[in-house]
Amino acid sequence: MSDNIITITDFMDPNLDVYARLTENQLLNRANPKEGMFIAESPKVIERALDAGCEPVSLLMETKHVNGEARGIIERCHDIPVYTAEFDLLTKLTGFALTRGTLCAMYRPKPRSVEEVCRKARRVAVLEDVVNPTNVGAIFRSAAALHMDAVLLTPACSNPLYRRAIRVSMGTVFQVPWAYFSKCNVDSDSTFADTSLHDRCDSHEPDSSAYEGYIGELHRLGFKTCAMALTDDSVSIDDPVLRSEERLAIVLGTEGDGLHEQTIASCDYTVKIPMSHGVDSLNVAAASAVAFWELAK
């Protein structure tokens, strides 16, 4: 195992670019999407990515973890390079303190289709233009914990394989099947930045017909749709009619603005979470947890 353990001596080693210098957009590798990569952080998250069949490229870790908590990861990854350094040097290299001292660069898995991930699903979460990767990650974690069979995203959503989304999800983005609504290649037409720039299809915002179109696709797949929104005709989330639906898609909107009007009009139900103390809404990630718990019973 020692032959592939490499002590970092040169911070500018191009093999470390993936961890220290490439942007999320560069990691996507638009010119050659098959070579696109992502970064998984912490042994638990890396294990989940490996369990999902993701192919590792290299590891970066604190020296002490080589024969410690990352030993099993190294053994699973066989002969890939394992770059090591002390904590302070890693912090200087990556620009932030590694929470669990281990990073893994991996190739991005082949995108899946909406039809594929919905084939046997009874309850799916639908994210409309959720641009904050922290919220996307938190929603995936709730989806995994609270019995969602899949997560579907509109093209303007932040990508689940953005580093922050993976970290916040605790690797559940590798456990819950997910797909984008769109025939365009989201992997090769995405833009990321720490300021929550998000995916675009053909560099245009979708028009209102696009929103109606993806709801129509859900209907064609046999789902009843419920829009999480506050309107005059919203029904309470504990309405037994909702739980009785054989296949249900729970549609959640972007931070602040919520769902597009056309989406709400196209859904079978508009659903609200009863609240107290004059609070009118929850953060989309918090609302998703409540909705998944109640509607997946």
mmCIF file of C-alpha atoms in Angstrom, residues 68-290:
data_model
loop_
_atom_site.group_PDB
_atom_site.id
_atom_site.type_symbol
_atom_site.label_atom_id
_atom_site.label_comp_id
_atom_site.label_asym_id
_atom_site.label_seq_id
_atom_site.Cartn_x
_atom_site.Cartn_y
_atom_site.Cartn_z
ATOM 1 C CA GLY A 68 -6.194 5.528 10.865
ATOM 2 C CA GLU A 69 -9.795 6.126 9.883
ATOM 3 C CA ALA A 70 -9.025 6.370 6.149
ATOM 4 C CA ARG A 71 -7.216 3.036 5.979
ATOM 5 C CA GLY A 72 -10.310 1.195 4.771
ATOM 6 C CA ILE A 73 -10.910 3.830 2.085
ATOM 7 C CA ILE A 74 -7.335 3.473 0.804
ATOM 8 C CA GLU A 75 -7.729 -0.299 0.619
ATOM 9 C CA ARG A 76 -11.002 0.001 -1.297
ATOM 10 C CA CYS A 77 -9.464 2.455 -3.767
ATOM 11 C CA HIS A 78 -6.523 0.137 -4.514
ATOM 12 C CA ASP A 79 -3.657 1.813 -6.408
ATOM 13 C CA ILE A 80 -4.823 5.403 -6.876
ATOM 14 C CA PRO A 81 -2.467 8.157 -5.626
ATOM 15 C CA VAL A 82 -2.891 9.105 -1.960
ATOM 16 C CA TYR A 83 -1.500 12.595 -1.298
ATOM 17 C CA THR A 84 -0.704 13.323 2.338
ATOM 18 C CA ALA A 85 0.372 16.255 4.495
ATOM 19 C CA GLU A 86 -0.041 17.552 8.012
ATOM 20 C CA PHE A 87 -3.225 19.422 8.939
ATOM 21 C CA ASP A 88 -1.774 22.935 8.721
ATOM 22 C CA LEU A 89 -0.345 22.304 5.273
ATOM 23 C CA LEU A 90 -3.605 20.857 4.000
ATOM 24 C CA THR A 91 -5.491 23.874 5.280
ATOM 25 C CA LYS A 92 -3.071 26.154 3.449
ATOM 26 C CA LEU A 93 -3.373 24.108 0.267
ATOM 27 C CA THR A 94 -7.161 23.793 0.124
ATOM 28 C CA GLY A 95 -8.027 27.129 1.694
ATOM 29 C CA PHE A 96 -10.193 25.638 4.426
ATOM 30 C CA ALA A 97 -9.876 23.245 7.353
ATOM 31 C CA LEU A 98 -10.798 19.690 6.396
ATOM 32 C CA THR A 99 -13.518 18.602 8.796
ATOM 33 C CA ARG A 100 -12.545 14.934 8.711
ATOM 34 C CA GLY A 101 -9.134 15.208 7.101
ATOM 35 C CA THR A 102 -9.885 13.281 3.899
ATOM 36 C CA LEU A 103 -10.885 14.274 0.349
ATOM 37 C CA CYS A 104 -11.419 12.074 -2.685
ATOM 38 C CA ALA A 105 -11.563 13.200 -6.307
ATOM 39 C CA MET A 106 -13.962 11.024 -8.293
ATOM 40 C CA TYR A 107 -15.337 10.824 -11.800
ATOM 41 C CA ARG A 108 -18.915 12.010 -12.150
ATOM 42 C CA PRO A 109 -21.416 9.177 -12.709
ATOM 43 C CA LYS A 110 -23.392 9.023 -15.933
ATOM 44 C CA PRO A 111 -26.563 11.152 -15.671
ATOM 45 C CA ARG A 112 -29.817 9.257 -15.229
ATOM 46 C CA SER A 113 -33.144 10.030 -16.888
ATOM 47 C CA VAL A 114 -36.334 11.092 -15.128
ATOM 48 C CA GLU A 115 -38.080 8.014 -16.473
ATOM 49 C CA GLU A 116 -35.394 5.732 -15.059
ATOM 50 C CA VAL A 117 -35.396 7.078 -11.525
ATOM 51 C CA CYS A 118 -39.202 7.236 -11.411
ATOM 52 C CA ARG A 119 -39.850 3.746 -12.734
ATOM 53 C CA LYS A 120 -40.647 2.172 -9.353
ATOM 54 C CA ALA A 121 -41.040 5.331 -7.293
ATOM 55 C CA ARG A 122 -44.140 6.154 -5.270
ATOM 56 C CA ARG A 123 -43.002 9.379 -3.629
ATOM 57 C CA VAL A 124 -40.646 11.814 -5.342
ATOM 58 C CA ALA A 125 -39.335 15.241 -4.402
ATOM 59 C CA VAL A 126 -39.231 17.864 -7.136
ATOM 60 C CA LEU A 127 -36.967 20.917 -6.803
ATOM 61 C CA GLU A 128 -37.815 23.926 -8.933
ATOM 62 C CA ASP A 129 -34.891 26.335 -9.381
ATOM 63 C CA VAL A 130 -33.423 25.765 -5.902
ATOM 64 C CA VAL A 131 -30.132 27.588 -6.392
ATOM 65 C CA ASN A 132 -28.500 27.332 -2.972
ATOM 66 C CA PRO A 133 -26.299 24.203 -2.803
ATOM 67 C CA THR A 134 -26.651 24.084 0.984
ATOM 68 C CA ASN A 135 -30.419 23.787 0.612
ATOM 69 C CA VAL A 136 -30.062 21.163 -2.113
ATOM 70 C CA GLY A 137 -27.809 19.086 0.125
ATOM 71 C CA ALA A 138 -30.135 19.427 3.120
ATOM 72 C CA ILE A 139 -33.142 18.419 1.014
ATOM 73 C CA PHE A 140 -31.340 15.300 -0.179
ATOM 74 C CA ARG A 141 -30.519 14.344 3.389
ATOM 75 C CA SER A 142 -34.179 14.696 4.369
ATOM 76 C CA ALA A 143 -35.274 12.823 1.246
ATOM 77 C CA ALA A 144 -33.024 9.891 2.162
ATOM 78 C CA ALA A 145 -34.099 9.847 5.797
ATOM 79 C CA LEU A 146 -37.818 10.383 5.212
ATOM 80 C CA HIS A 147 -38.684 7.843 2.542
ATOM 81 C CA MET A 148 -38.466 9.714 -0.765
ATOM 82 C CA ASP A 149 -37.782 7.341 -3.653
ATOM 83 C CA ALA A 150 -36.146 9.933 -5.925
ATOM 84 C CA VAL A 151 -35.321 13.609 -6.325
ATOM 85 C CA LEU A 152 -35.988 15.454 -9.586
ATOM 86 C CA LEU A 153 -34.558 18.866 -10.428
ATOM 87 C CA THR A 154 -35.317 21.582 -12.961
ATOM 88 C CA PRO A 155 -32.309 22.721 -15.042
ATOM 89 C CA ALA A 156 -31.803 25.902 -12.977
ATOM 90 C CA CYS A 157 -31.208 23.997 -9.730
ATOM 91 C CA SER A 158 -27.755 23.880 -8.181
ATOM 92 C CA ASN A 159 -26.124 20.554 -8.981
ATOM 93 C CA PRO A 160 -26.254 17.842 -6.283
ATOM 94 C CA LEU A 161 -22.601 17.030 -6.982
ATOM 95 C CA TYR A 162 -21.450 20.523 -6.092
ATOM 96 C CA ARG A 163 -18.960 20.072 -3.232
ATOM 97 C CA ARG A 164 -21.033 21.942 -0.662
ATOM 98 C CA ALA A 165 -24.205 20.053 -1.593
ATOM 99 C CA ILE A 166 -22.425 16.704 -1.191
ATOM 100 C CA ARG A 167 -21.007 17.757 2.164
ATOM 101 C CA VAL A 168 -24.319 19.013 3.581
ATOM 102 C CA SER A 169 -26.153 15.936 2.316
ATOM 103 C CA MET A 170 -23.674 13.688 4.163
ATOM 104 C CA GLY A 171 -23.303 11.715 0.951
ATOM 105 C CA THR A 172 -27.004 10.923 0.561
ATOM 106 C CA VAL A 173 -26.805 12.358 -2.972
ATOM 107 C CA PHE A 174 -25.237 8.982 -3.759
ATOM 108 C CA GLN A 175 -28.050 7.023 -2.102
ATOM 109 C CA VAL A 176 -31.200 8.691 -3.451
ATOM 110 C CA PRO A 177 -31.715 8.385 -7.224
ATOM 111 C CA TRP A 178 -31.938 11.773 -8.932
ATOM 112 C CA ALA A 179 -32.269 13.286 -12.368
ATOM 113 C CA TYR A 180 -32.758 16.591 -14.135
ATOM 114 C CA PHE A 181 -35.816 17.538 -16.139
ATOM 115 C CA SER A 182 -34.364 18.514 -19.496
ATOM 116 C CA LYS A 183 -33.085 16.967 -22.661
ATOM 117 C CA CYS A 184 -29.971 19.124 -22.594
ATOM 118 C CA ASN A 185 -26.820 17.810 -20.996
ATOM 119 C CA VAL A 186 -26.861 19.494 -17.599
ATOM 120 C CA ASP A 187 -23.389 18.196 -16.794
ATOM 121 C CA SER A 188 -21.863 19.988 -19.763
ATOM 122 C CA ASP A 189 -23.979 23.149 -19.593
ATOM 123 C CA SER A 190 -23.656 24.014 -15.915
ATOM 124 C CA THR A 191 -21.909 26.878 -14.167
ATOM 125 C CA PHE A 192 -20.993 26.895 -10.489
ATOM 126 C CA ALA A 193 -19.492 29.391 -8.096
ATOM 127 C CA ASP A 194 -19.395 29.922 -4.364
ATOM 128 C CA THR A 195 -21.955 32.684 -4.802
ATOM 129 C CA SER A 196 -24.607 30.172 -5.849
ATOM 130 C CA LEU A 197 -24.476 30.599 -9.591
ATOM 131 C CA HIS A 198 -26.477 27.719 -10.915
ATOM 132 C CA ASP A 199 -27.176 25.459 -13.841
ATOM 133 C CA ARG A 200 -28.568 26.815 -17.070
ATOM 134 C CA CYS A 201 -29.826 24.945 -20.103
ATOM 135 C CA ASP A 202 -28.688 26.672 -23.315
ATOM 136 C CA SER A 203 -27.852 29.710 -21.142
ATOM 137 C CA HIS A 204 -31.510 30.794 -20.914
ATOM 138 C CA GLU A 205 -34.008 30.959 -18.104
ATOM 139 C CA PRO A 206 -36.878 28.522 -18.767
ATOM 140 C CA ASP A 207 -40.106 30.218 -19.798
ATOM 141 C CA SER A 208 -43.501 29.536 -18.232
ATOM 142 C CA SER A 209 -44.266 26.740 -20.688
ATOM 143 C CA ALA A 210 -41.203 24.877 -19.407
ATOM 144 C CA TYR A 211 -42.677 24.772 -15.903
ATOM 145 C CA GLU A 212 -45.961 23.481 -17.228
ATOM 146 C CA GLY A 213 -44.023 20.964 -19.308
ATOM 147 C CA TYR A 214 -42.233 19.226 -16.454
ATOM 148 C CA ILE A 215 -45.439 18.969 -14.433
ATOM 149 C CA GLY A 216 -47.019 17.413 -17.516
ATOM 150 C CA GLU A 217 -44.167 14.934 -17.664
ATOM 151 C CA LEU A 218 -44.871 13.925 -14.063
ATOM 152 C CA HIS A 219 -48.534 13.443 -14.937
ATOM 153 C CA ARG A 220 -47.598 11.271 -17.913
ATOM 154 C CA LEU A 221 -45.511 9.145 -15.566
ATOM 155 C CA GLY A 222 -48.560 8.550 -13.396
ATOM 156 C CA PHE A 223 -47.911 10.998 -10.547
ATOM 157 C CA LYS A 224 -50.327 13.332 -8.890
ATOM 158 C CA THR A 225 -48.539 16.570 -8.096
ATOM 159 C CA CYS A 226 -48.719 18.787 -5.039
ATOM 160 C CA ALA A 227 -47.243 22.284 -5.060
ATOM 161 C CA MET A 228 -45.969 23.458 -1.690
ATOM 162 C CA ALA A 229 -47.325 27.016 -1.667
ATOM 163 C CA LEU A 230 -49.562 29.418 0.230
ATOM 164 C CA THR A 231 -52.654 30.214 -1.820
ATOM 165 C CA ASP A 232 -56.324 30.762 -1.038
ATOM 166 C CA ASP A 233 -57.158 27.216 -2.114
ATOM 167 C CA SER A 234 -54.233 25.435 -0.395
ATOM 168 C CA VAL A 235 -55.121 22.264 1.478
ATOM 169 C CA SER A 236 -53.441 21.295 4.736
ATOM 170 C CA ILE A 237 -50.517 18.916 4.461
ATOM 171 C CA ASP A 238 -52.275 16.449 6.777
ATOM 172 C CA ASP A 239 -55.275 16.078 4.441
ATOM 173 C CA PRO A 240 -55.816 12.299 4.162
ATOM 174 C CA VAL A 241 -56.520 12.613 0.440
ATOM 175 C CA LEU A 242 -52.841 13.378 -0.132
ATOM 176 C CA ARG A 243 -51.602 10.295 1.687
ATOM 177 C CA SER A 244 -54.058 8.131 -0.214
ATOM 178 C CA GLU A 245 -52.486 8.967 -3.583
ATOM 179 C CA GLU A 246 -50.621 5.972 -4.955
ATOM 180 C CA ARG A 247 -47.917 8.081 -6.619
ATOM 181 C CA LEU A 248 -47.232 11.610 -5.448
ATOM 182 C CA ALA A 249 -44.678 14.245 -6.486
ATOM 183 C CA ILE A 250 -43.931 16.932 -3.884
ATOM 184 C CA VAL A 251 -42.929 20.126 -5.673
ATOM 185 C CA LEU A 252 -40.775 22.659 -3.804
ATOM 186 C CA GLY A 253 -39.785 26.103 -5.037
ATOM 187 C CA THR A 254 -36.722 28.271 -4.912
ATOM 188 C CA GLU A 255 -35.575 30.319 -1.953
ATOM 189 C CA GLY A 256 -37.578 33.495 -1.474
ATOM 190 C CA ASP A 257 -39.784 33.499 -4.565
ATOM 191 C CA GLY A 258 -41.185 30.002 -4.185
ATOM 192 C CA LEU A 259 -42.866 28.192 -7.061
ATOM 193 C CA HIS A 260 -43.627 29.706 -10.435
ATOM 194 C CA GLU A 261 -47.305 30.606 -10.858
ATOM 195 C CA GLN A 262 -47.588 28.289 -13.849
ATOM 196 C CA THR A 263 -46.295 25.393 -11.760
ATOM 197 C CA ILE A 264 -48.891 25.975 -9.052
ATOM 198 C CA ALA A 265 -51.662 26.217 -11.650
ATOM 199 C CA SER A 266 -50.530 22.964 -13.304
ATOM 200 C CA CYS A 267 -50.347 20.868 -10.108
ATOM 201 C CA ASP A 268 -53.208 18.708 -8.845
ATOM 202 C CA TYR A 269 -52.976 20.083 -5.300
ATOM 203 C CA THR A 270 -51.621 23.172 -3.618
ATOM 204 C CA VAL A 271 -50.466 22.276 -0.118
ATOM 205 C CA LYS A 272 -49.569 24.321 2.931
ATOM 206 C CA ILE A 273 -47.983 23.533 6.271
ATOM 207 C CA PRO A 274 -50.133 24.973 9.103
ATOM 208 C CA MET A 275 -48.065 27.379 11.204
ATOM 209 C CA SER A 276 -48.324 29.443 14.356
ATOM 210 C CA HIS A 277 -46.975 32.697 15.837
ATOM 211 C CA GLY A 278 -47.597 34.546 12.597
ATOM 212 C CA VAL A 279 -44.853 32.710 10.715
ATOM 213 C CA ASP A 280 -45.832 32.552 7.056
ATOM 214 C CA SER A 281 -43.233 30.173 5.648
ATOM 215 C CA LEU A 282 -40.214 27.957 6.289
ATOM 216 C CA ASN A 283 -36.858 27.707 4.583
ATOM 217 C CA VAL A 284 -37.244 25.318 1.649
ATOM 218 C CA ALA A 285 -34.998 22.700 3.278
ATOM 219 C CA ALA A 286 -36.996 22.785 6.524
ATOM 220 C CA ALA A 287 -40.282 22.679 4.622
ATOM 221 C CA SER A 288 -39.071 19.677 2.654
ATOM 222 C CA ALA A 289 -38.444 17.677 5.840
ATOM 223 C CA VAL A 290 -41.955 18.386 7.121
#
